[in-house]
PDB file of C-alpha atoms in Angstrom:
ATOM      1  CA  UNK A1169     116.458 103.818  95.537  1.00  0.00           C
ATOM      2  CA  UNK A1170     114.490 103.698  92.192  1.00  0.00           C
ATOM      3  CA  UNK A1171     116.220 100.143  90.926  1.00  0.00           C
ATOM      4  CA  UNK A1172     115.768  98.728  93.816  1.00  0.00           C
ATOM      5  CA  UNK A1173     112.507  99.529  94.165  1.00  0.00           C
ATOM      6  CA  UNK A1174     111.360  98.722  90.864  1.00  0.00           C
ATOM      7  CA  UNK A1175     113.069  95.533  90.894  1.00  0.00           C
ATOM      8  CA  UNK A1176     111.558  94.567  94.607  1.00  0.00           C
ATOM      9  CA  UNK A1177     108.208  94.917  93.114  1.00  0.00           C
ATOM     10  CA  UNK A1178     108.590  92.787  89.926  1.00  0.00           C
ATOM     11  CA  UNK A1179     110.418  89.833  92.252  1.00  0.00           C
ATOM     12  CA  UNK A1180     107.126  89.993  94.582  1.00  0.00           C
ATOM     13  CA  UNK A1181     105.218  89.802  91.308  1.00  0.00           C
ATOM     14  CA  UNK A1182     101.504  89.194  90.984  1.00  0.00           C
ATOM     15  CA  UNK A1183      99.474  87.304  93.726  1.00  0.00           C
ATOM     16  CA  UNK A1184      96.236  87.720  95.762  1.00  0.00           C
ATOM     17  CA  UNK A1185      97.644  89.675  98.977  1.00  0.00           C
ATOM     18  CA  UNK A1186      98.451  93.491  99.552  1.00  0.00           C
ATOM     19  CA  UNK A1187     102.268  94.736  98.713  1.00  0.00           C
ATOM     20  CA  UNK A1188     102.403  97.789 101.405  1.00  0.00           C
ATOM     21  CA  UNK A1189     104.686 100.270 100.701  1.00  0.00           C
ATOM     22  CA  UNK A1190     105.920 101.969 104.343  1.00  0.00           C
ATOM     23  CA  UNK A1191     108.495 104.988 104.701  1.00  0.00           C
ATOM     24  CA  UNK A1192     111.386 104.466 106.745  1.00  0.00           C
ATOM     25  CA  UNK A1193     111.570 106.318 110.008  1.00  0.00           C
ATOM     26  CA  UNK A1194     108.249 107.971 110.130  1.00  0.00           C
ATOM     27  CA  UNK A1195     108.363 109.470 106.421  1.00  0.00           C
ATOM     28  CA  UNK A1196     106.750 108.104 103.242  1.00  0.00           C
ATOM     29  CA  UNK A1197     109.690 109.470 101.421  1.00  0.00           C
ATOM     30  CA  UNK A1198     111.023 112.830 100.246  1.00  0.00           C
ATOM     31  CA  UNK A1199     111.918 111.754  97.019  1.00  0.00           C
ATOM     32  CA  UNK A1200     115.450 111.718  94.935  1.00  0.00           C
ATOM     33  CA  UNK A1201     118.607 112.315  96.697  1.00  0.00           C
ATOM     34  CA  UNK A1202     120.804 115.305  96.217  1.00  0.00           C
ATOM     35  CA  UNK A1203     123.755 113.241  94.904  1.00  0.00           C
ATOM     36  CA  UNK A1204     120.760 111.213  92.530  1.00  0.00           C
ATOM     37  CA  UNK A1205     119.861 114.930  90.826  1.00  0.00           C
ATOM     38  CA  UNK A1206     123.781 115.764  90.420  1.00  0.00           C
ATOM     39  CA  UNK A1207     124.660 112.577  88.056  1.00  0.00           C
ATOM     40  CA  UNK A1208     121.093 112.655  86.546  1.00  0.00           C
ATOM     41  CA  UNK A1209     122.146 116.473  85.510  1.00  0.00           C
ATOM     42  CA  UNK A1210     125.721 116.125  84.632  1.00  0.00           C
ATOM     43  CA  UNK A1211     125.284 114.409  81.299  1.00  0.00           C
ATOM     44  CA  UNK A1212     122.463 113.013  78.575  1.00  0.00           C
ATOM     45  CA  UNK A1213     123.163 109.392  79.190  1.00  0.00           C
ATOM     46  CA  UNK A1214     122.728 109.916  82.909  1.00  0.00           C
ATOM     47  CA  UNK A1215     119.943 111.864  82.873  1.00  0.00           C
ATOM     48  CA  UNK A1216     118.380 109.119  81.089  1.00  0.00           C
ATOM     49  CA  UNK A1217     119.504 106.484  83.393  1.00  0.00           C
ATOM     50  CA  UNK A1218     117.870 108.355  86.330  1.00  0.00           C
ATOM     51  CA  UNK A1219     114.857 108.671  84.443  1.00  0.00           C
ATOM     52  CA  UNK A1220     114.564 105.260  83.269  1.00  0.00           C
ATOM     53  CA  UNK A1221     114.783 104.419  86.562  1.00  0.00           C
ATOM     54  CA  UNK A1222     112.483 106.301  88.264  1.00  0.00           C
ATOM     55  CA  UNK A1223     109.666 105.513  85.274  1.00  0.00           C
ATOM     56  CA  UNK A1224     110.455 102.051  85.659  1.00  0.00           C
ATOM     57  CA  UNK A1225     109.956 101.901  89.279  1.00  0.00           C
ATOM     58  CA  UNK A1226     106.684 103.596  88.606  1.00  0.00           C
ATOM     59  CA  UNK A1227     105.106 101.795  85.991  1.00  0.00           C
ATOM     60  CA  UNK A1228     106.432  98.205  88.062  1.00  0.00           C
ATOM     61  CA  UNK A1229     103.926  99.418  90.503  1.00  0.00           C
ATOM     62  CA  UNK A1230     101.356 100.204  88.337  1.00  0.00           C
ATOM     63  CA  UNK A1231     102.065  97.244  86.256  1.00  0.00           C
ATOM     64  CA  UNK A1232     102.039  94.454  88.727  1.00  0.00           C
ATOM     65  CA  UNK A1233      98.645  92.209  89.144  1.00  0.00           C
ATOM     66  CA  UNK A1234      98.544  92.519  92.914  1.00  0.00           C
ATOM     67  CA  UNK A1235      96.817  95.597  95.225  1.00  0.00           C
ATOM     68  CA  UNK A1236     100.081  97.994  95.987  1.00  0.00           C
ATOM     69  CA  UNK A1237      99.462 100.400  98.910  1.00  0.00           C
ATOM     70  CA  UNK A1238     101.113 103.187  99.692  1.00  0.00           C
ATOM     71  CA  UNK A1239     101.324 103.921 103.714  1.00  0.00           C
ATOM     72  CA  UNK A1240     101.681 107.479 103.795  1.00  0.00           C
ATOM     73  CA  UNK A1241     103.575 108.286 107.131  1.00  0.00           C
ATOM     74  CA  UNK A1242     104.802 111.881 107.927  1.00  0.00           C
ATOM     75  CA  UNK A1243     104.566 113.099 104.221  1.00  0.00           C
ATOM     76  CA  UNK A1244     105.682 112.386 100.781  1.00  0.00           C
ATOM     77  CA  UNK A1245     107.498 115.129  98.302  1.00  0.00           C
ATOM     78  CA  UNK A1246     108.523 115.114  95.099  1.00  0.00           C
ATOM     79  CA  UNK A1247     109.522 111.600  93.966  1.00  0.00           C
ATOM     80  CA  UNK A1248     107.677 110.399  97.131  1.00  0.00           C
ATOM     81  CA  UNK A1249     104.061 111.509  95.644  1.00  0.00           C
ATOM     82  CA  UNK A1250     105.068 109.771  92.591  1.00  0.00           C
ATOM     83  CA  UNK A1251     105.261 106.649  94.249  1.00  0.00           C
ATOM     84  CA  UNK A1252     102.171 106.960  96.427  1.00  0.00           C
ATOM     85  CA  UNK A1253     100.106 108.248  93.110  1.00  0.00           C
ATOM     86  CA  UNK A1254     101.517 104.901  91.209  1.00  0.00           C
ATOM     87  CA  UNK A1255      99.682 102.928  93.857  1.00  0.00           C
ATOM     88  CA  UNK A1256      96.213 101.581  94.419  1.00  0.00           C
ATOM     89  CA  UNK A1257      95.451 102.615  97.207  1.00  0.00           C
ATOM     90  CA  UNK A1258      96.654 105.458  99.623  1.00  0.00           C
ATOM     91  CA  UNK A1259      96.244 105.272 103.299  1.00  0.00           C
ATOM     92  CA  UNK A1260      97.553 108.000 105.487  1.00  0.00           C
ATOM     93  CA  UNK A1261      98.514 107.693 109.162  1.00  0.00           C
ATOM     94  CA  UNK A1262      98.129 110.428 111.452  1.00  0.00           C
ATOM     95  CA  UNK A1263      98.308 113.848 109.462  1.00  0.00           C
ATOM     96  CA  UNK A1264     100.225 113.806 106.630  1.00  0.00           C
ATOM     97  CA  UNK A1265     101.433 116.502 104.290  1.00  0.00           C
ATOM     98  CA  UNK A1266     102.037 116.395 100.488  1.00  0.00           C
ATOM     99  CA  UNK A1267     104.514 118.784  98.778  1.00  0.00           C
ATOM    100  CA  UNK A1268     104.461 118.984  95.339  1.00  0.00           C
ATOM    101  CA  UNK A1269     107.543 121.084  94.339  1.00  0.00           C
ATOM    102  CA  UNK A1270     108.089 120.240  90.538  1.00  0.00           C
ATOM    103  CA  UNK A1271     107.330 123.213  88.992  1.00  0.00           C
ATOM    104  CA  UNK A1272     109.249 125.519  91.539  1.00  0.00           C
ATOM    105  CA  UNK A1273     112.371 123.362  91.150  1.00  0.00           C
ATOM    106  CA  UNK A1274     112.349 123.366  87.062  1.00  0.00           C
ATOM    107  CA  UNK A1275     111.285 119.672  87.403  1.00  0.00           C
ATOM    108  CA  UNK A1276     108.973 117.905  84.168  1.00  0.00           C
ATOM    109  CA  UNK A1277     106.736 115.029  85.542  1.00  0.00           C
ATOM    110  CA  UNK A1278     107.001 111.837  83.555  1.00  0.00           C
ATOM    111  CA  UNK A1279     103.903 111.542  81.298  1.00  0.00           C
ATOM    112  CA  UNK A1280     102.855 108.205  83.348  1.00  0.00           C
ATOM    113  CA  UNK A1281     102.540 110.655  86.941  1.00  0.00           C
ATOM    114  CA  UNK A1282     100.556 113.511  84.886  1.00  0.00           C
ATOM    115  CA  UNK A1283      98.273 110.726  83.532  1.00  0.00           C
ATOM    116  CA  UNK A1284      97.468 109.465  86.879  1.00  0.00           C
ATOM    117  CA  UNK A1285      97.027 112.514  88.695  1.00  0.00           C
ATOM    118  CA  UNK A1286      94.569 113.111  85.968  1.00  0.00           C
ATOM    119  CA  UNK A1287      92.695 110.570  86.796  1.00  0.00           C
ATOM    120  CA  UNK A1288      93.190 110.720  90.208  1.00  0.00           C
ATOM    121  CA  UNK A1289      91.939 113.846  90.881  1.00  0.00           C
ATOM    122  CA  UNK A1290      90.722 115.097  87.242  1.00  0.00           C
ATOM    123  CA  UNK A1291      92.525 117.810  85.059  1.00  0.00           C
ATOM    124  CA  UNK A1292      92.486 121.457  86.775  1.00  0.00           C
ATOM    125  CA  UNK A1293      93.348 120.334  89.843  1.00  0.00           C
ATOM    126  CA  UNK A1294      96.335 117.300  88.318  1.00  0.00           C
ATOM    127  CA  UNK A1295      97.666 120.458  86.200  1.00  0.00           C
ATOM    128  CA  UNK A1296      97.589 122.824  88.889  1.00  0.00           C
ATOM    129  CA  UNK A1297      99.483 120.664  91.338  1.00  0.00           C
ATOM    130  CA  UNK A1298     102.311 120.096  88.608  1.00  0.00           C
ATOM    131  CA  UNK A1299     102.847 123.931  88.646  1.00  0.00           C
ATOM    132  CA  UNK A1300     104.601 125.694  90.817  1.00  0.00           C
ATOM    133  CA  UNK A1301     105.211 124.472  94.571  1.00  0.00           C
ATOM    134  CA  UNK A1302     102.209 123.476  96.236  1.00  0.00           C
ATOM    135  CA  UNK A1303     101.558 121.880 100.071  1.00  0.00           C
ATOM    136  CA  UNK A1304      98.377 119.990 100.342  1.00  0.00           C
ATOM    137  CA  UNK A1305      97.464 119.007 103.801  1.00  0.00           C
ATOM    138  CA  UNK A1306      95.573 115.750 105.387  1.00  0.00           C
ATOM    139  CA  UNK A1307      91.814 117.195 104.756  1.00  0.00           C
ATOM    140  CA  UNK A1308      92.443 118.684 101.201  1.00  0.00           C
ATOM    141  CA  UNK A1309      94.482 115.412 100.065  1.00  0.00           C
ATOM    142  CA  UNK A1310      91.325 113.263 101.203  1.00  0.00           C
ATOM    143  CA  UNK A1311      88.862 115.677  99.268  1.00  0.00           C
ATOM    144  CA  UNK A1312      90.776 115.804  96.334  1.00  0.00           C
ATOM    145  CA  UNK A1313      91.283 111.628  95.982  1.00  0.00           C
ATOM    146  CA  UNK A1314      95.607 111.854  97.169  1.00  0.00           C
ATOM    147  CA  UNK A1315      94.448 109.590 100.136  1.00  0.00           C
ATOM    148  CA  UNK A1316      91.542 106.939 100.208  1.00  0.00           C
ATOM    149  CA  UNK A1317      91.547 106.839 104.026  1.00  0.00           C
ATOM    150  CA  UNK A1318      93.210 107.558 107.345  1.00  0.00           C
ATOM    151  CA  UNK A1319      94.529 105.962 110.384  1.00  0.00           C
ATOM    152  CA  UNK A1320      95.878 107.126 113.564  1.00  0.00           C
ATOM    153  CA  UNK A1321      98.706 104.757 113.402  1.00  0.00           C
ATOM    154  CA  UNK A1322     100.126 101.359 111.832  1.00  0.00           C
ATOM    155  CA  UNK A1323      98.734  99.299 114.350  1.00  0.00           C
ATOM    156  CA  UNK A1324      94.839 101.034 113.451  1.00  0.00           C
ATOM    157  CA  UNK A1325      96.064 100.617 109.949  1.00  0.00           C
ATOM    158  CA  UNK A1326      96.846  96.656 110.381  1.00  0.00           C
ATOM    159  CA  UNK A1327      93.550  96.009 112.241  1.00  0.00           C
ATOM    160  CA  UNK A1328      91.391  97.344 109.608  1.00  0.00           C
ATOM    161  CA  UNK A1329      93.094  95.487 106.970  1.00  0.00           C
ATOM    162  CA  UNK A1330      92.672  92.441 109.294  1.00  0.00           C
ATOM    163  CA  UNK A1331      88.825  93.054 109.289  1.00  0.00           C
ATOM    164  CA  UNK A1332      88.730  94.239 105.336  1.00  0.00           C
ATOM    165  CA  UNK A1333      90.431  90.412 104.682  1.00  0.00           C
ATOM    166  CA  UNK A1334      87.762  88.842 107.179  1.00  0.00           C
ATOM    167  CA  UNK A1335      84.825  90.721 105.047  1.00  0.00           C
ATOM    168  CA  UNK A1336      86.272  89.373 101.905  1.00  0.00           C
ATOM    169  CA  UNK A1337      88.827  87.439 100.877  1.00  0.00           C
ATOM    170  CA  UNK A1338      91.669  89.552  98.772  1.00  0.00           C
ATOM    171  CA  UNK A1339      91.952  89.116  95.182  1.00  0.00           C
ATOM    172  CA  UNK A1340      94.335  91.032  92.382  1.00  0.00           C
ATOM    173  CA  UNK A1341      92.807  94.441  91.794  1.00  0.00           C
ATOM    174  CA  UNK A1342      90.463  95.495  88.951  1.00  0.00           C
ATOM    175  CA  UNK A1343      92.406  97.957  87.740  1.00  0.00           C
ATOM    176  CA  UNK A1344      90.137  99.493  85.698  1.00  0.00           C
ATOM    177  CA  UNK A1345      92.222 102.151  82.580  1.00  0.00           C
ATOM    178  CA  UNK A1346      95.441 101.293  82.365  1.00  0.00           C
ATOM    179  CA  UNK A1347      98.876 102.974  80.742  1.00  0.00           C
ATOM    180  CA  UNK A1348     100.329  99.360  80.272  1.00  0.00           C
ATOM    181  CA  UNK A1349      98.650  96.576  79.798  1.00  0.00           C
ATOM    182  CA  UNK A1350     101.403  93.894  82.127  1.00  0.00           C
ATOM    183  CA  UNK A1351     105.169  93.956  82.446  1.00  0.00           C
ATOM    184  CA  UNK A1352     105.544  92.676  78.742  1.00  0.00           C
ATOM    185  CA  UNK A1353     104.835  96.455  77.625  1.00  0.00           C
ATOM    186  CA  UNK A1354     107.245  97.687  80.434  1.00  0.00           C
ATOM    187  CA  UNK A1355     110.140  98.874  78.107  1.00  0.00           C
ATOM    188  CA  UNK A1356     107.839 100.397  75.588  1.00  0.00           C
ATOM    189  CA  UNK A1357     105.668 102.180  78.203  1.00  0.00           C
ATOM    190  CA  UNK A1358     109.078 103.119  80.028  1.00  0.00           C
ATOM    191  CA  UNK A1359     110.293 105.159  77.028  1.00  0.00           C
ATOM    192  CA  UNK A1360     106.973 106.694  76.354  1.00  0.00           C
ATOM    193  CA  UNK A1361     106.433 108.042  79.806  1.00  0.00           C
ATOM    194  CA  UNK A1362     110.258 109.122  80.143  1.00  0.00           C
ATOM    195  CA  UNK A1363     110.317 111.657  77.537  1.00  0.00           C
ATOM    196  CA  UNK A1364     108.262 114.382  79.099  1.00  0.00           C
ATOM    197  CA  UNK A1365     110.781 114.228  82.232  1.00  0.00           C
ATOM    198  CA  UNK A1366     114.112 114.306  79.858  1.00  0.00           C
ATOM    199  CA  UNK A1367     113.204 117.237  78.567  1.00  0.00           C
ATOM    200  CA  UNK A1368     114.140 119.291  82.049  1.00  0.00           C
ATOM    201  CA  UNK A1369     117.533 118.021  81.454  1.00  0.00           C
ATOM    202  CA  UNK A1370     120.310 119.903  79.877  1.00  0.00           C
ATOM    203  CA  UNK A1371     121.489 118.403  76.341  1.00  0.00           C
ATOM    204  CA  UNK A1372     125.278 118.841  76.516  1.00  0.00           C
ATOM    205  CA  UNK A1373     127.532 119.023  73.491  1.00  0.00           C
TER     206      UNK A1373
END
């Protein structure tokens, strides 16, 4: 899932229109698979594979000169609030929940995630969702910054994107602070924001 989403984003590349990222069958996404964790944990060079991977998907989003939105559907945990926090904008439909489990499960975030849930929703709350297990509902995502705004379905979502285009034309996002610069830093910015996550990996000799 995480190379092929990384690479769909850097073949869409920059431009002036919206890249929407939907879940498939009424959920965002609930993160990395099962079989994903196992080879990620059953040796060094694939646990730094998987977390190449998932960094680079990440910082693709981040990266790219073109609005990404996440469409949060059902929920998103795990791996699945990484993605939505990479993005520019976060628009919920219906009632979403958010499930942060990393801390509960062992899990390290990449330093790119923790830097943008910092920023996101500023440091007590960024370092208090990163420990532990934590649920955040609809209302407490919107107060704390998780979601920009909420629809009651795709079709709501669609027609107010219809009428933001109609009020002004789109253009690539001002970004503002950035952890990369473009997609010429990718590798360097990969390796920087991977090392905080390797470290919940076992070293095997």
């Amino acid at each position: 899932m995480w190379q092929d989403l990384g690479a769909l984003v850097r073949q869409v590349g920059d431009g002036p229109d919206p890249l929407y990222v939907v879940g498939a069958g009424g959920y965002f996404c609930s993160g990395a698979d099962l079989d994903a964790l196992r080879f990620a944990r059953s040796g060094p060079d694939h646990a730094e594979e998987f977390v190449h991977a998932v960094v680079s998907a990440l910082l693709s989003i981040h990266a790219v000169d073109r609005e990404v939105v996440a469409v949060v559907e059902g929920g998103a945990a795990g791996g699945g609030v990484e993605i939505m926090a990479a993005c520019d904008r976060r628009a919920a439909l219906g009632e979403p929940t958010l499930v942060f489990p990393f801390g509960h499960h062992g899990m390290s975030l990449d330093g790119f995630t923790r830097w943008r849930l910092h920023r996101l929703v500023g440091d007590d709350e960024a370092e208090r969702l990163v420990d532990g297990r934590h649920v955040v509902g609809t209302d407490e995502a919107v107060r704390l910054g998780l979601l920009d705004e909420r629809h009651d379905d795709l079709a709501t979502l669609a027609a107010a994107e219809r009428r933001r285009r109609a009020a002004a034309p789109v253009a690539p996002p001002a970004h503002g602070e950035r952890y990369l610069a473009g997609v010429d830093e990718l590798p360097e910015a990969v390796s920087r924001a991977a090392g905080p996550m390797l470290v919940a990996f076992p070293r095997h000799t």
